[in-house]
Amino acid sequence: MTRSDRDILIIVDVQNDFCPGGALAVPEGDQIVPAVNRLAAKFAHVVLIQDWHPPSHASFASSHPGRQPFDTIDLSYGRQVLWPDHCVQGTAGAAFHPGLDAPHAELVLRKGFRTEIDSYSAFFENDRRTPTGLAGYLKERGFERITVCGLATDFCVFYSAMDGHQSGLEVTVVTDACRGIDVDGSLQGAMRAMTEAGVALLHQ
Ligand code: VGL
Ligand code: ZN
């Protein structure tokens, strides 16, 4: 861990709806908060990512009559898991966990705000083409290495890490500062794919 100006910590979706009691609770999601805070204290540069959906978002099962949460459907851009309504813009569920302590975060990047496209990755929406602008921001600021933590290991952390790697950044995921949802083996698949791609997995 480092305070270098080439390194930035990316804290993914540490929001109430992904914590126990929330709409799309990740098991033990809130338990990462102390580890995330310790990491944040070690980085001079931090970005917060915030899942931020309009009501009736295409990723919500409730937007597709007859479908249930965790069903998979084909949307215009490909396969999409359907989720319970979560992280609706401006709601308490979309707010960061109250224990998250990273006041020095320099950027809050919101994603998933287009009604028709979900966005797991902090870099590209789920059509895999629409950029969020994060790659350009990091490049312009001169960051070369990203450390990723947060929720959920097998969705937003995974896609962010893989896209960061694909964008030419050196990527480390701090596994004990992450928790997964694990739909149909997605957690094991994500861990294996990150290892094979050359994403460093660090257990503090
Ligand atoms: C996430 C599912 C839907 C995540 C966000 O943060 O991993 N997962 N929206
Ligand atoms: Zn979402």
Tab-separated table of N, CA and C and ligand atoms in Angstrom, residues 12-15 18 24 26 51-53 57 59-60 80-84 86-87 111 118-120 126 150-159 179 181, ligand 1:
chain	number	residue	atom	x	y	z
A	12	VAL	N	-15.634	0.510	-4.294
A	12	VAL	CA	-16.790	0.213	-5.140
A	12	VAL	C	-18.047	-0.049	-4.302
A	13	ASP	N	-19.044	0.787	-4.482
A	13	ASP	CA	-20.427	0.496	-4.065
A	13	ASP	C	-20.598	0.092	-2.594
A	14	VAL	N	-19.910	0.766	-1.695
A	14	VAL	CA	-20.109	0.503	-0.260
A	14	VAL	C	-21.324	1.329	0.175
A	15	GLN	N	-22.492	0.828	-0.210
A	15	GLN	CA	-23.765	1.544	-0.071
A	15	GLN	C	-24.740	0.718	0.768
A	18	PHE	N	-26.429	-2.567	-0.362
A	18	PHE	CA	-25.603	-3.763	-0.503
A	18	PHE	C	-25.169	-4.326	0.853
A	24	LEU	N	-30.466	-5.195	-1.722
A	24	LEU	CA	-29.681	-6.233	-2.417
A	24	LEU	C	-28.473	-6.542	-1.537
A	26	VAL	N	-25.496	-7.914	0.317
A	26	VAL	CA	-24.399	-8.846	0.112
A	26	VAL	C	-24.086	-9.441	1.493
A	51	ASP	N	-23.327	3.062	-7.152
A	51	ASP	CA	-24.389	2.517	-8.003
A	51	ASP	C	-25.583	3.470	-7.870
A	52	TRP	N	-26.168	3.895	-9.008
A	52	TRP	CA	-27.068	5.059	-8.953
A	52	TRP	C	-28.121	4.940	-10.046
A	53	HIS	N	-29.194	4.173	-9.723
A	53	HIS	CA	-30.180	3.829	-10.752
A	53	HIS	C	-31.419	4.709	-10.672
A	57	HIS	N	-35.365	1.003	-13.494
A	57	HIS	CA	-34.155	0.665	-14.243
A	57	HIS	C	-34.295	-0.721	-14.887
A	59	SER	N	-32.356	-3.118	-15.086
A	59	SER	CA	-31.789	-4.241	-14.324
A	59	SER	C	-32.698	-4.694	-13.192
A	60	PHE	N	-33.802	-3.996	-12.973
A	60	PHE	CA	-34.707	-4.370	-11.880
A	60	PHE	C	-35.715	-5.409	-12.380
A	80	GLN	N	-28.392	-10.281	-18.854
A	80	GLN	CA	-28.456	-9.402	-17.701
A	80	GLN	C	-29.138	-10.146	-16.561
A	81	VAL	N	-28.486	-10.178	-15.405
A	81	VAL	CA	-29.148	-10.692	-14.205
A	81	VAL	C	-30.137	-9.633	-13.753
A	82	LEU	N	-31.318	-10.051	-13.342
A	82	LEU	CA	-32.316	-9.110	-12.821
A	82	LEU	C	-32.200	-9.044	-11.302
A	83	TRP	N	-32.225	-7.846	-10.785
A	83	TRP	CA	-31.983	-7.608	-9.361
A	83	TRP	C	-33.231	-7.055	-8.694
A	84	PRO	N	-33.302	-7.176	-7.375
A	84	PRO	CA	-34.341	-6.405	-6.672
A	84	PRO	C	-34.073	-4.900	-6.917
A	86	HIS	N	-32.809	-1.515	-6.300
A	86	HIS	CA	-31.739	-1.149	-5.357
A	86	HIS	C	-31.058	0.132	-5.817
A	87	CYS	N	-30.440	0.813	-4.877
A	87	CYS	CA	-29.644	2.022	-5.157
A	87	CYS	C	-30.382	2.995	-6.071
A	111	LYS	N	-22.667	5.416	-11.498
A	111	LYS	CA	-22.838	4.542	-12.661
A	111	LYS	C	-24.193	3.864	-12.581
A	118	ASP	N	-27.397	-1.419	-17.610
A	118	ASP	CA	-26.797	-1.565	-16.290
A	118	ASP	C	-25.303	-1.276	-16.406
A	119	SER	N	-24.656	-1.072	-15.288
A	119	SER	CA	-23.220	-0.800	-15.302
A	119	SER	C	-22.588	-1.421	-14.065
A	120	TYR	N	-21.974	-2.565	-14.238
A	120	TYR	CA	-21.254	-3.176	-13.119
A	120	TYR	C	-19.890	-2.520	-12.958
A	126	ASN	N	-22.696	-2.052	-19.093
A	126	ASN	CA	-22.816	-3.470	-19.437
A	126	ASN	C	-22.954	-3.747	-20.927
A	150	GLY	N	-14.419	-3.327	-2.074
A	150	GLY	CA	-15.831	-2.966	-1.973
A	150	GLY	C	-16.759	-4.117	-2.309
A	151	LEU	N	-17.936	-3.756	-2.869
A	151	LEU	CA	-19.023	-4.713	-3.108
A	151	LEU	C	-19.474	-4.613	-4.568
A	152	ALA	N	-19.842	-5.666	-5.202
A	152	ALA	CA	-19.663	-7.028	-4.710
A	152	ALA	C	-18.491	-7.646	-5.473
A	153	THR	N	-17.741	-8.502	-4.813
A	153	THR	CA	-16.546	-9.102	-5.397
A	153	THR	C	-16.783	-9.642	-6.801
A	154	ASP	N	-17.917	-10.339	-6.985
A	154	ASP	CA	-18.166	-11.055	-8.233
A	154	ASP	C	-18.951	-10.248	-9.258
A	155	PHE	N	-19.291	-9.009	-8.966
A	155	PHE	CA	-19.962	-8.173	-9.957
A	155	PHE	C	-19.175	-6.875	-10.139
A	156	CYS	N	-19.476	-5.860	-9.361
A	156	CYS	CA	-18.880	-4.559	-9.664
A	156	CYS	C	-17.377	-4.515	-9.403
A	157	VAL	N	-16.907	-5.190	-8.359
A	157	VAL	CA	-15.456	-5.234	-8.122
A	157	VAL	C	-14.775	-6.003	-9.252
A	158	PHE	N	-15.340	-7.141	-9.595
A	158	PHE	CA	-14.772	-7.994	-10.649
A	158	PHE	C	-14.683	-7.246	-11.990
A	159	TYR	N	-15.792	-6.690	-12.459
A	159	TYR	CA	-15.775	-6.024	-13.761
A	159	TYR	C	-14.879	-4.781	-13.745
A	179	ARG	N	-16.735	-8.352	-0.405
A	179	ARG	CA	-17.603	-9.506	-0.191
A	179	ARG	C	-18.404	-9.723	-1.467
A	181	ILE	N	-21.691	-11.662	-3.878
A	181	ILE	CA	-23.100	-12.045	-3.890
A	181	ILE	C	-23.202	-13.559	-4.113
B	1	VGL	C1	-23.900	-4.565	-8.083
B	1	VGL	C2	-25.571	-5.913	-8.849
B	1	VGL	C3	-26.299	-4.822	-9.264
B	1	VGL	C4	-22.559	-4.464	-7.411
B	1	VGL	C5	-24.594	-3.453	-8.487
B	1	VGL	O1	-22.257	-3.412	-6.838
B	1	VGL	O2	-21.806	-5.465	-7.452
B	1	VGL	N1	-24.386	-5.784	-8.279
B	1	VGL	N2	-25.803	-3.593	-9.071
